[in-house]
GROMACS .gro file of C-alpha atoms in nm:
model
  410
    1UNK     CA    1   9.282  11.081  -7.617
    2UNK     CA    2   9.521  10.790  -7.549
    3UNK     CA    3   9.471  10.537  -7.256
    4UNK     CA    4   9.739  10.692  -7.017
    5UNK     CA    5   9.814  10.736  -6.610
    6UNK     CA    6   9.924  11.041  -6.486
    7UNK     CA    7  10.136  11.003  -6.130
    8UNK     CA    8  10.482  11.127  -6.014
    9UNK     CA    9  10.587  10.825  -5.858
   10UNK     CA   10  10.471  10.583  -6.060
   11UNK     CA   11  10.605  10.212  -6.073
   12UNK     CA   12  10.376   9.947  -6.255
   13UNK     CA   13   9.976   9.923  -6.251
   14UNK     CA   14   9.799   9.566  -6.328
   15UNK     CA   15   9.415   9.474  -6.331
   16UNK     CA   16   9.330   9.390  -6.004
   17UNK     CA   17   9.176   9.397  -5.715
   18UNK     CA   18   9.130   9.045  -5.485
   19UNK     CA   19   9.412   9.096  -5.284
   20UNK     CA   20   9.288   9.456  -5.169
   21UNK     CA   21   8.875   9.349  -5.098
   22UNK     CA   22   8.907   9.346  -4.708
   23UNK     CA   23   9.064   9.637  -4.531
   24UNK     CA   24   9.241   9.713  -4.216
   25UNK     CA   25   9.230   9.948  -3.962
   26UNK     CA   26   9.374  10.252  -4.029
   27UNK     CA   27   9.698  10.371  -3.841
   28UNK     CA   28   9.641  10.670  -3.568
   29UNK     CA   29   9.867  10.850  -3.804
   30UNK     CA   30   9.738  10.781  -4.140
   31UNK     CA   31   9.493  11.159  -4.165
   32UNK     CA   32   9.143  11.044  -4.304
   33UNK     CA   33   9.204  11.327  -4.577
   34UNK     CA   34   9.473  11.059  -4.713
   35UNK     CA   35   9.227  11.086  -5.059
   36UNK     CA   36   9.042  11.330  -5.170
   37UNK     CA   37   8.813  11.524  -5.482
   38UNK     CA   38   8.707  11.246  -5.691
   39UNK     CA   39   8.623  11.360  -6.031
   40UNK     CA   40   8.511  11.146  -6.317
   41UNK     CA   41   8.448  11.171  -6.675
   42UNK     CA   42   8.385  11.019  -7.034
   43UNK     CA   43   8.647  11.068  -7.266
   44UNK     CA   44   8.642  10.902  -7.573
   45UNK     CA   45   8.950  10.714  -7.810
   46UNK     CA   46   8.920  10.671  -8.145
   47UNK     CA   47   9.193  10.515  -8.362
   48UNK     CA   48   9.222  10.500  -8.755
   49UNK     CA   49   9.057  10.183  -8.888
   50UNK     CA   50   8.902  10.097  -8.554
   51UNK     CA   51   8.566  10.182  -8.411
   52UNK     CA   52   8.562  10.444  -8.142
   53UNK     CA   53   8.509  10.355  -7.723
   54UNK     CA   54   8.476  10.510  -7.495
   55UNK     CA   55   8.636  10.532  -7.091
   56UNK     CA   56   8.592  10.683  -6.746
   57UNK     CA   57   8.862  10.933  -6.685
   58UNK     CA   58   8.860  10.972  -6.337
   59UNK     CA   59   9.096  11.214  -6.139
   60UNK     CA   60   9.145  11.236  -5.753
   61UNK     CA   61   9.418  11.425  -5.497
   62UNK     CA   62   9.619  11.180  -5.238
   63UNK     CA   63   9.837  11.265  -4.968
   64UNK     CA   64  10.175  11.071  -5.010
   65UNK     CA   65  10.198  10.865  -4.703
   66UNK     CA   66  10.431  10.579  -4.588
   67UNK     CA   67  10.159  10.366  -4.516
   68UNK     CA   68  10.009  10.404  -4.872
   69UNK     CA   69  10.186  10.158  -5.129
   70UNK     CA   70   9.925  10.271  -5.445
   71UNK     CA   71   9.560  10.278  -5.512
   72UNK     CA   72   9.305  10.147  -5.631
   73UNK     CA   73   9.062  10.221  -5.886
   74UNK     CA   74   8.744  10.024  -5.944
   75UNK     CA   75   8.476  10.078  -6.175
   76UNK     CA   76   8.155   9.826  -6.147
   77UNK     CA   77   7.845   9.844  -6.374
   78UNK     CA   78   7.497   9.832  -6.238
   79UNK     CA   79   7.367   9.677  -6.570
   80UNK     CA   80   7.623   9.422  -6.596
   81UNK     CA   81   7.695   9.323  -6.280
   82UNK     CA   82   8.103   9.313  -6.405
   83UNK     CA   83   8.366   9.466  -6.225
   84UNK     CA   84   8.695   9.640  -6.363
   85UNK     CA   85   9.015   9.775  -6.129
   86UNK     CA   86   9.351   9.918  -6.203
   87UNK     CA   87   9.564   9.865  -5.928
   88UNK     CA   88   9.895  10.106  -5.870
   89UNK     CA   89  10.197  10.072  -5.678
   90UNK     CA   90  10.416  10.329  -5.535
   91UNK     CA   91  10.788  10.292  -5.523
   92UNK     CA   92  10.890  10.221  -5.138
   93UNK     CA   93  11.265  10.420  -5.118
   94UNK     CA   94  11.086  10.735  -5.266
   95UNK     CA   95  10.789  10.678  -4.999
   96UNK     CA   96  10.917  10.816  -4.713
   97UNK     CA   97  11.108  11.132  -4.863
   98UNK     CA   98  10.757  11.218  -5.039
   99UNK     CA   99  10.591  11.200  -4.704
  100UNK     CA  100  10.317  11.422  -4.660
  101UNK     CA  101  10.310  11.581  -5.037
  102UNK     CA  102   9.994  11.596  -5.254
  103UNK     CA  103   9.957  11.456  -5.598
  104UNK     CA  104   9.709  11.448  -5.870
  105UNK     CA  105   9.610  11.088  -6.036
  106UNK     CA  106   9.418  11.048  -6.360
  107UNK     CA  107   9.299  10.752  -6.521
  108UNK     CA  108   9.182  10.679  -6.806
  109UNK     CA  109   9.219  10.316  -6.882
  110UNK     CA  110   8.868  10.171  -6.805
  111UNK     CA  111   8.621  10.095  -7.071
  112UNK     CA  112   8.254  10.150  -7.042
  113UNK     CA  113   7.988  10.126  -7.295
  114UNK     CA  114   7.713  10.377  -7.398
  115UNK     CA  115   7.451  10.485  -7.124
  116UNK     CA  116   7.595  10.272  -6.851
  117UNK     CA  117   7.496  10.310  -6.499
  118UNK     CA  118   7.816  10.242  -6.349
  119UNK     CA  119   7.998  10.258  -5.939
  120UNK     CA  120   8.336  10.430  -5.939
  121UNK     CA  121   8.539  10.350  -5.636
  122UNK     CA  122   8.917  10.477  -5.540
  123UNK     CA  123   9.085  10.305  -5.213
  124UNK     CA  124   9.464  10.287  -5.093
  125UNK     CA  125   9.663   9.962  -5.094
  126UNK     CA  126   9.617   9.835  -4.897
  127UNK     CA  127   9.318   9.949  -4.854
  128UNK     CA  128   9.236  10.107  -4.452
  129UNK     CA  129   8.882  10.106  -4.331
  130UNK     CA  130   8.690  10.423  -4.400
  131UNK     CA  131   8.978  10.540  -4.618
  132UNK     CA  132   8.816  10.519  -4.996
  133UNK     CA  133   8.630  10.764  -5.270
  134UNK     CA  134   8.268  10.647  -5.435
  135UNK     CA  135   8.054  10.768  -5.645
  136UNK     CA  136   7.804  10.652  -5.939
  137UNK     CA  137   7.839  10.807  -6.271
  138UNK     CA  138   7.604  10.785  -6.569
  139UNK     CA  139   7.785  10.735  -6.900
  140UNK     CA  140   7.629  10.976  -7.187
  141UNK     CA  141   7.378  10.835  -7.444
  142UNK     CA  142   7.330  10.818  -7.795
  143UNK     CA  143   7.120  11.186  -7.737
  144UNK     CA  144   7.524  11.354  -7.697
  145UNK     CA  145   7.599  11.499  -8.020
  146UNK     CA  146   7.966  11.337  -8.018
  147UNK     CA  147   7.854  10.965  -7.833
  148UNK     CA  148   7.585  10.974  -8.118
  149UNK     CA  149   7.763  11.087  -8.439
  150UNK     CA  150   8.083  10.866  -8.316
  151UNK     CA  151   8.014  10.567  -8.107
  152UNK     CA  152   7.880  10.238  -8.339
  153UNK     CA  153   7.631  10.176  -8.034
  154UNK     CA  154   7.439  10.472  -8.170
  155UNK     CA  155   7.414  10.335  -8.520
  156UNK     CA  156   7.068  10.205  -8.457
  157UNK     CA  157   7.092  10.062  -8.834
  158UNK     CA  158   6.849  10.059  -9.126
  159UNK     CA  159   6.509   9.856  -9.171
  160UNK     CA  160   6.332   9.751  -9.506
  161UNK     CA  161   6.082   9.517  -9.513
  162UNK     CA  162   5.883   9.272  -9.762
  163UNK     CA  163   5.480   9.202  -9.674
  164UNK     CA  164   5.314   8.888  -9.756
  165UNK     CA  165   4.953   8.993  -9.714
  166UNK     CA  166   4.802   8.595  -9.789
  167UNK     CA  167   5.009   8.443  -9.486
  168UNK     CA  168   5.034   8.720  -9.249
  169UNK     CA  169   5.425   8.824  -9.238
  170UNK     CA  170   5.610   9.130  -9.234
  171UNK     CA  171   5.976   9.030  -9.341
  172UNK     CA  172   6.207   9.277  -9.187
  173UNK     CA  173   6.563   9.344  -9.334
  174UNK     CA  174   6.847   9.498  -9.110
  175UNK     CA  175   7.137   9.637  -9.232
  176UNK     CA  176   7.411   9.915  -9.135
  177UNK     CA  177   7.451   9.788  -8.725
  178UNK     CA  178   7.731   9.706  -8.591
  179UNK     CA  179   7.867   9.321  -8.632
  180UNK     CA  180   7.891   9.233  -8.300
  181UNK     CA  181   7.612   9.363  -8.148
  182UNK     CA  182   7.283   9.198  -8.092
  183UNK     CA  183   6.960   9.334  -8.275
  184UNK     CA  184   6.601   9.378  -8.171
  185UNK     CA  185   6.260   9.407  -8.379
  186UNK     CA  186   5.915   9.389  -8.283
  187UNK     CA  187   5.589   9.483  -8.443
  188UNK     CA  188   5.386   9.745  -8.256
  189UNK     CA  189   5.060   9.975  -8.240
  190UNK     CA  190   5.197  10.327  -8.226
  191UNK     CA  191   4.987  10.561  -7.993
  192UNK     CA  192   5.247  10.816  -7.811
  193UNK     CA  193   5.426  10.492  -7.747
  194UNK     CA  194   5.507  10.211  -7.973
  195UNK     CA  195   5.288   9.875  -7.774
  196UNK     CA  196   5.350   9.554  -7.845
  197UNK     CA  197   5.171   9.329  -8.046
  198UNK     CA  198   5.356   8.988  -8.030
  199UNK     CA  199   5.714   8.848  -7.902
  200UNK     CA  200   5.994   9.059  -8.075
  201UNK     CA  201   6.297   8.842  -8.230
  202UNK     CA  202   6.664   8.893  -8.233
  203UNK     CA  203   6.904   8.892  -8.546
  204UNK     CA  204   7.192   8.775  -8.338
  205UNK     CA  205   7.572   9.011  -8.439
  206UNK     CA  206   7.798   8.732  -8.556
  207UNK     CA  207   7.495   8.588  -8.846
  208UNK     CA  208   7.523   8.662  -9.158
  209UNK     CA  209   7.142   8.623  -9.212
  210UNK     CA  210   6.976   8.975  -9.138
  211UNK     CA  211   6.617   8.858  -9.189
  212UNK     CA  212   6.326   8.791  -8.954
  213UNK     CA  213   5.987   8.728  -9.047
  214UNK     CA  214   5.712   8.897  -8.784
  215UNK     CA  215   5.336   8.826  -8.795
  216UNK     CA  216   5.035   9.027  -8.788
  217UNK     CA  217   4.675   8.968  -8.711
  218UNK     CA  218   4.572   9.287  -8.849
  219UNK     CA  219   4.709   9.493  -9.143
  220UNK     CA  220   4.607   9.861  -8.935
  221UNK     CA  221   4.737  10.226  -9.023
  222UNK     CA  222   4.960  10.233  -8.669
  223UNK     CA  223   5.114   9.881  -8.719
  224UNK     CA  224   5.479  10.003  -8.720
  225UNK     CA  225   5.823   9.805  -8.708
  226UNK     CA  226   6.048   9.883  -8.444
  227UNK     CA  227   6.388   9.802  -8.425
  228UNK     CA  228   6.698   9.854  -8.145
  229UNK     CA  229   7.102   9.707  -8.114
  230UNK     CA  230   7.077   9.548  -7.761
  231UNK     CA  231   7.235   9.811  -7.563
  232UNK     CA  232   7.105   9.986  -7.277
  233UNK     CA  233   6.878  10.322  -7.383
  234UNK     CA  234   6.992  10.212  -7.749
  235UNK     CA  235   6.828  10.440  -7.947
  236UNK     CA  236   6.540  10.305  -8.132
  237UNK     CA  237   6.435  10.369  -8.542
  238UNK     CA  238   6.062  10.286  -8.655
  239UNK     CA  239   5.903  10.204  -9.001
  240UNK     CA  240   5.556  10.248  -9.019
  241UNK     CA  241   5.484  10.153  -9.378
  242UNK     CA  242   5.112  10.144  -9.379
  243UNK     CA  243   5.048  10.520  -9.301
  244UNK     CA  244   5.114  10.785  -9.548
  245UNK     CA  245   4.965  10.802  -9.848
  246UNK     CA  246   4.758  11.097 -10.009
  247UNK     CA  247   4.484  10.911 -10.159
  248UNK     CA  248   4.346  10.871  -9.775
  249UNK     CA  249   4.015  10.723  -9.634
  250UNK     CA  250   4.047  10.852  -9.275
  251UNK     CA  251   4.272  11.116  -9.101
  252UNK     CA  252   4.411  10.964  -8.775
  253UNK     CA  253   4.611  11.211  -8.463
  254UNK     CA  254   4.837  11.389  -8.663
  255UNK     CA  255   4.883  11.113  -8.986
  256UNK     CA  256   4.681  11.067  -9.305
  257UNK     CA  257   4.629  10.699  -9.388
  258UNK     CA  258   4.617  10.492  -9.711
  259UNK     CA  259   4.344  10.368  -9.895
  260UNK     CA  260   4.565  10.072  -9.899
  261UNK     CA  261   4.435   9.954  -9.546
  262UNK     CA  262   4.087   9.837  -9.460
  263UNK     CA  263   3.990  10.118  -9.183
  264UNK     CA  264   3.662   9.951  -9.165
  265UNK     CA  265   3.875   9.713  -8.924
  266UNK     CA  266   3.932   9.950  -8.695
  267UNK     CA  267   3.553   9.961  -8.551
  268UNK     CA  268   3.566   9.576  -8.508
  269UNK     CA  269   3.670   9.605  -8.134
  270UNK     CA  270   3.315   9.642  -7.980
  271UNK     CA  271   3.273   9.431  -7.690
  272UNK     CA  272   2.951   9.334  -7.443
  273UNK     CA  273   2.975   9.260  -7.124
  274UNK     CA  274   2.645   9.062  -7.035
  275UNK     CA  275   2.726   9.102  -6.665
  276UNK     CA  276   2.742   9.493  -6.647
  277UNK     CA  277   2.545   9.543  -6.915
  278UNK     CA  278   2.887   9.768  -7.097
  279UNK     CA  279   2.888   9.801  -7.430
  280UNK     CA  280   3.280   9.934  -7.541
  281UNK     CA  281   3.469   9.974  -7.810
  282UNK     CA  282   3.839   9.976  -7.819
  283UNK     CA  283   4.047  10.127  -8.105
  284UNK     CA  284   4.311   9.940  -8.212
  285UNK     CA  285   4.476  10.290  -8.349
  286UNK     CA  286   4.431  10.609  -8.236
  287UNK     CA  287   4.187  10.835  -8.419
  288UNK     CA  288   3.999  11.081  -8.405
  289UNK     CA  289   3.614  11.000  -8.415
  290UNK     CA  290   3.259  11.085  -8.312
  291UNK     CA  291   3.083  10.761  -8.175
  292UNK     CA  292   2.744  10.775  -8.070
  293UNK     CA  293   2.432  10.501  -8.083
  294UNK     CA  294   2.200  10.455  -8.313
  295UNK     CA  295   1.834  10.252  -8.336
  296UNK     CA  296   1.864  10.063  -8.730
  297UNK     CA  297   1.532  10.058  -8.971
  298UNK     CA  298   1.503   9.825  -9.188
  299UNK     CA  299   1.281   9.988  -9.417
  300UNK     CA  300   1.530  10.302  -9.564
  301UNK     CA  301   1.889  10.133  -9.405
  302UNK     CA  302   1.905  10.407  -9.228
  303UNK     CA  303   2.019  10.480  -8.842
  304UNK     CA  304   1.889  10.702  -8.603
  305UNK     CA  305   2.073  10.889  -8.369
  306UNK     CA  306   2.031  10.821  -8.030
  307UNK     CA  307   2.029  11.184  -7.799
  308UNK     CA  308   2.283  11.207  -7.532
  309UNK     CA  309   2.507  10.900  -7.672
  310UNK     CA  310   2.769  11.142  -7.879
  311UNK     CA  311   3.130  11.110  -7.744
  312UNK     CA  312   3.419  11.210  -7.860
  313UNK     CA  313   3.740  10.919  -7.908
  314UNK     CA  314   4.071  11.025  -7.904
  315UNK     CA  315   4.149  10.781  -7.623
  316UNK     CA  316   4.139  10.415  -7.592
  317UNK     CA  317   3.792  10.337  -7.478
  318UNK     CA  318   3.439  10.433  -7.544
  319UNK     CA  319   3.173  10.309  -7.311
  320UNK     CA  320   2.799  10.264  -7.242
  321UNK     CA  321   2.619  10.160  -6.909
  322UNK     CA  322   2.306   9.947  -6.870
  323UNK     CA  323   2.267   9.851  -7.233
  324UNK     CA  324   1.975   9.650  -7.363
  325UNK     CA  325   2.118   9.385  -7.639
  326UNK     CA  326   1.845   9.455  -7.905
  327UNK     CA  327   1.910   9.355  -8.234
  328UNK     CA  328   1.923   9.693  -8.433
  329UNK     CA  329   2.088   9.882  -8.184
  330UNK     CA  330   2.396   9.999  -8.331
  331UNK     CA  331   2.760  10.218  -8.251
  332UNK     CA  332   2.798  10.446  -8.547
  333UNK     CA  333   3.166  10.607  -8.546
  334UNK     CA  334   3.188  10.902  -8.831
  335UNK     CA  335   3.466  11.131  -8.899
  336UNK     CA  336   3.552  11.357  -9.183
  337UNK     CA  337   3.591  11.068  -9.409
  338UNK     CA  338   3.212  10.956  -9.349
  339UNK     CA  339   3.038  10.699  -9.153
  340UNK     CA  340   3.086  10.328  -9.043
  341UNK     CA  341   2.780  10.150  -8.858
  342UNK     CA  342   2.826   9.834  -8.647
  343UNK     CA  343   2.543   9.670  -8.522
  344UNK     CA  344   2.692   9.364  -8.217
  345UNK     CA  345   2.324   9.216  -8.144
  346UNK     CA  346   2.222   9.195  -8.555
  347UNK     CA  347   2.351   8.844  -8.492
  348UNK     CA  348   2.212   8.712  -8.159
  349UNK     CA  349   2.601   8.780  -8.042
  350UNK     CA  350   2.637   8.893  -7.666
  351UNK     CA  351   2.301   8.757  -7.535
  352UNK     CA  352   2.218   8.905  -7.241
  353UNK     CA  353   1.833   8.806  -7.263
  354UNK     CA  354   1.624   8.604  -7.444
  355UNK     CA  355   1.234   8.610  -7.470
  356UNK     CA  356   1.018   8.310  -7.597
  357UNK     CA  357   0.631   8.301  -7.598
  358UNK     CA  358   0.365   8.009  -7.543
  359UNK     CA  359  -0.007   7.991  -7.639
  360UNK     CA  360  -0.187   7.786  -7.282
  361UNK     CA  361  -0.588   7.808  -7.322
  362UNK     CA  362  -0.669   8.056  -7.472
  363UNK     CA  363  -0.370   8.251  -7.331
  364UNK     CA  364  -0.035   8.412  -7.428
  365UNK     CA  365   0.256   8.293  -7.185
  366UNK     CA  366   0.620   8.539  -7.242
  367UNK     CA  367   0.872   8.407  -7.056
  368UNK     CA  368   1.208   8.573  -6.968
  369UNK     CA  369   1.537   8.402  -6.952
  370UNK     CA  370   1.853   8.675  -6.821
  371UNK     CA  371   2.216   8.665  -6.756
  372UNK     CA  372   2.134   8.988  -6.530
  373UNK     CA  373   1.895   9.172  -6.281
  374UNK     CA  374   1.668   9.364  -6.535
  375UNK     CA  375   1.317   9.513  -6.556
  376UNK     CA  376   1.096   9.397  -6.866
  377UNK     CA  377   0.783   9.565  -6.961
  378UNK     CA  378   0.517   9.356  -7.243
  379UNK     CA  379   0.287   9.545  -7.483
  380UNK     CA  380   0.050   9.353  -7.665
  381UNK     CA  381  -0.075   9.483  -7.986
  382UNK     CA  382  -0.147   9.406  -8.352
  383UNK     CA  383   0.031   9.475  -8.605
  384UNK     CA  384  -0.052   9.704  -8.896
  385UNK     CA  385   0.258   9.718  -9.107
  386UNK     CA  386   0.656   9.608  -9.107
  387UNK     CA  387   0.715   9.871  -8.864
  388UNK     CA  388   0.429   9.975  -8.664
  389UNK     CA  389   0.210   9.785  -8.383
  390UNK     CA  390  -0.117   9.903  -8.229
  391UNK     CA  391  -0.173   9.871  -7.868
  392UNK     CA  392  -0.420   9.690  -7.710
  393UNK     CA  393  -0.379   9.826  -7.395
  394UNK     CA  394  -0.229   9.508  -7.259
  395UNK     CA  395   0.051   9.643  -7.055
  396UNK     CA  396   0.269   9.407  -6.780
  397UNK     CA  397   0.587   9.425  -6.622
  398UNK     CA  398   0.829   9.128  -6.446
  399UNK     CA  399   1.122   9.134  -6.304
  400UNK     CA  400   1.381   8.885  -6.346
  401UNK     CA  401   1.693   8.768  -6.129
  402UNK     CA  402   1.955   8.647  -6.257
  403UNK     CA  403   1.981   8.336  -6.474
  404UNK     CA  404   1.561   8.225  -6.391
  405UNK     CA  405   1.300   8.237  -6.586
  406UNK     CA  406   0.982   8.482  -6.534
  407UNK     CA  407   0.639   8.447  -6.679
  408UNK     CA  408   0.417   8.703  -6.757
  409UNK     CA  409   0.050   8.537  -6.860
  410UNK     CA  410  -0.205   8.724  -7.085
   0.00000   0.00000   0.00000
């Protein structure tokens, strides 16, 4: 369509507006029906060898009145914070002769951009107290078939990207956006959403350079690049170049993985919490996994189930209460792929207690340092082999507040 105004009596319309921002009172004979049936619309103008925009077309009914010398038309965006108005003028000798007679106005001169939120307002000139049309309008998104195949705002571009696995970088390439728009990537963990894992940087329209470099802490399955023009609800395009492959080590919700990545990363996340005594782990991707606990022996490397620990892990947390820190107790996560043991006390990481012991005449002193409120019971027995210890039926129990030490004297 071409930018046109429709009216009878037409004589000359300018941008406008500051002369017509306070009104007056409105003459006993001036009907409060003076406008009426505000309509708006998107229409969109596209000339050969020029990119396609789009405008409101807005229509309305007025009553021709002598008091009335035009209208006003203002459009203001609630993103922007900018105002546009058209301003039309009536010829004066036909004013009187056309008294009383309804006419149809259209406009179609105001340019918006793609998904804006914008406040449509028509009032005479000059403009009478409670005499004026309003109404907000949402401009259609890149999701309209015609806004998306047409308008460049909906050309959300192309990404390619170059990894340097020694320093850390993903270099990200942009190409097929439009010149003078601003454009946005980021890195991110895709769940059901894309989350961020750092600052995202801008490849600014008018630079001929359409590189960034982003970096990584982790090379993971769900580290994605994500990249949008810097519109409002601009539509946004995702590479996720480390999924995908069909020599796989682990299935994940709904994507196969490389053998390319290190999945044994992904169980790294287990954290202690000396002060609740929570053990948790926290996938960094999500996946599909049975986690339980497990008690370690040395003597076959093997791990043994503990009952009632089994959980399931398609969300982002797996937890255990009241947790003792011992050193071969262990978070086993297995899925079809096999099984991947981590053991957080092997260490001495996350102390939450520590025992020493003290020979005093002829007598064996344990004493108890903890972070927490906790119960200890003492066995005293002699060893037989590696793994076994027989009792001597020497049996005590202390309790300990927190952060003292507790004897218990043998």
């Amino acid at each position: 369509t071409s930018c046109v105004q429709f009216f009878s009596v037409l004589l000359f319309a300018f941008a406008g507006g500051i002369f017509n921002s306070f009104c007056h009172d409105a003459p006993a004979s001036l009907s409060s029906m003076v406008l009426k049936s505000m309509k708006i619309s998107t229409v969109m103008k596209c000339v050969q060898g020029s990119p396609c925009s789009l405008h409101l077309n807005i229509k309305g009914t007025l009553s021709l009145d002598e008091n009335v010398r035009g209208l006003e038309i203002c459009s203001f965006s609630l993103d922007t914070q900018q105002s546009q108005c058209i301003n039309v003028r009536f010829m004066r000798k036909n004013s009187k002769m056309l008294n009383g007679k309804k006419v149809q106005v259209e406009f179609n001169c105001i340019e918006v951009n793609v998904a804006q939120h914008v406040y449509v307002t028509m009032k005479t000139v000059p403009h009478y107290c409670e005499v004026k049309l309003s109404q907000q309008y949402y401009v259609e998104d890149c999701r309209n078939s015609d806004v998306g195949k047409y308008m460049p705002a909906c050309s959300a571009g192309k990404l390619d990207y170059n990894l340097d696995r020694a320093k850390k970088i993903v270099m990200v390439n942009v190409s097929n956006f439009p010149r003078d728009q601003d454009f946005y990537v980021r890195l991110c963990h895709k769940w059901f959403t894309c989350e961020d894992v750092g600052a995202f940087a801008v490849i600014k329209g008018k630079e001929s350079f359409k590189s960034v470099s982003l970096k990584f802490s982790q090379l993971l399955p769900c580290l994605c690049i994500e990249g949008w023009l810097a519109l409002p609800d601009a539509r946004r395009i995702q590479l996720c170049p480390f999924e995908n492959g069909k020599y796989c080590m682990i299935t994940f919700i709904g994507v196969t993985f490389s053998s390319s990545i290190n999945t044994q990363v992904l169980w790294d996340n287990v954290v202690y919490n000396p002060l609740t005594q929570t053990l948790a782990w926290e996938p960094a991707c999500p996946v599909l996994v049975m986690v339980n606990l497990c008690r370690f022996t040395k003597s076959n490397d093997h791990c043994e189930d503990i009952e009632n620990t089994f959980k399931n892990s398609p969300e982002k947390q797996v937890k255990y209460s009241r947790v003792d820190t011992h050193p071969r107790l262990c978070m086993k996560f297995t899925t079809k792929r096999g099984s991947w043991i981590k053991c957080p006390f092997a260490h001495g990481e996350f102390p939450a207690w520590k025992m020493r012991t003290a020979a005093v005449a002829e007598q064996i002193q344990v004493f108890f340092t903890s972070q927490t409120k906790a119960q200890f019971s003492v066995l005293v027995c002699n060893r037989t082999q590696m793994a076994s210890c027989e009792s001597l039926e020497m049996h005590h129990s202390v309790s300990v507040l927190e952060s003292i030490n507790k004897p218990c004297t043998y």
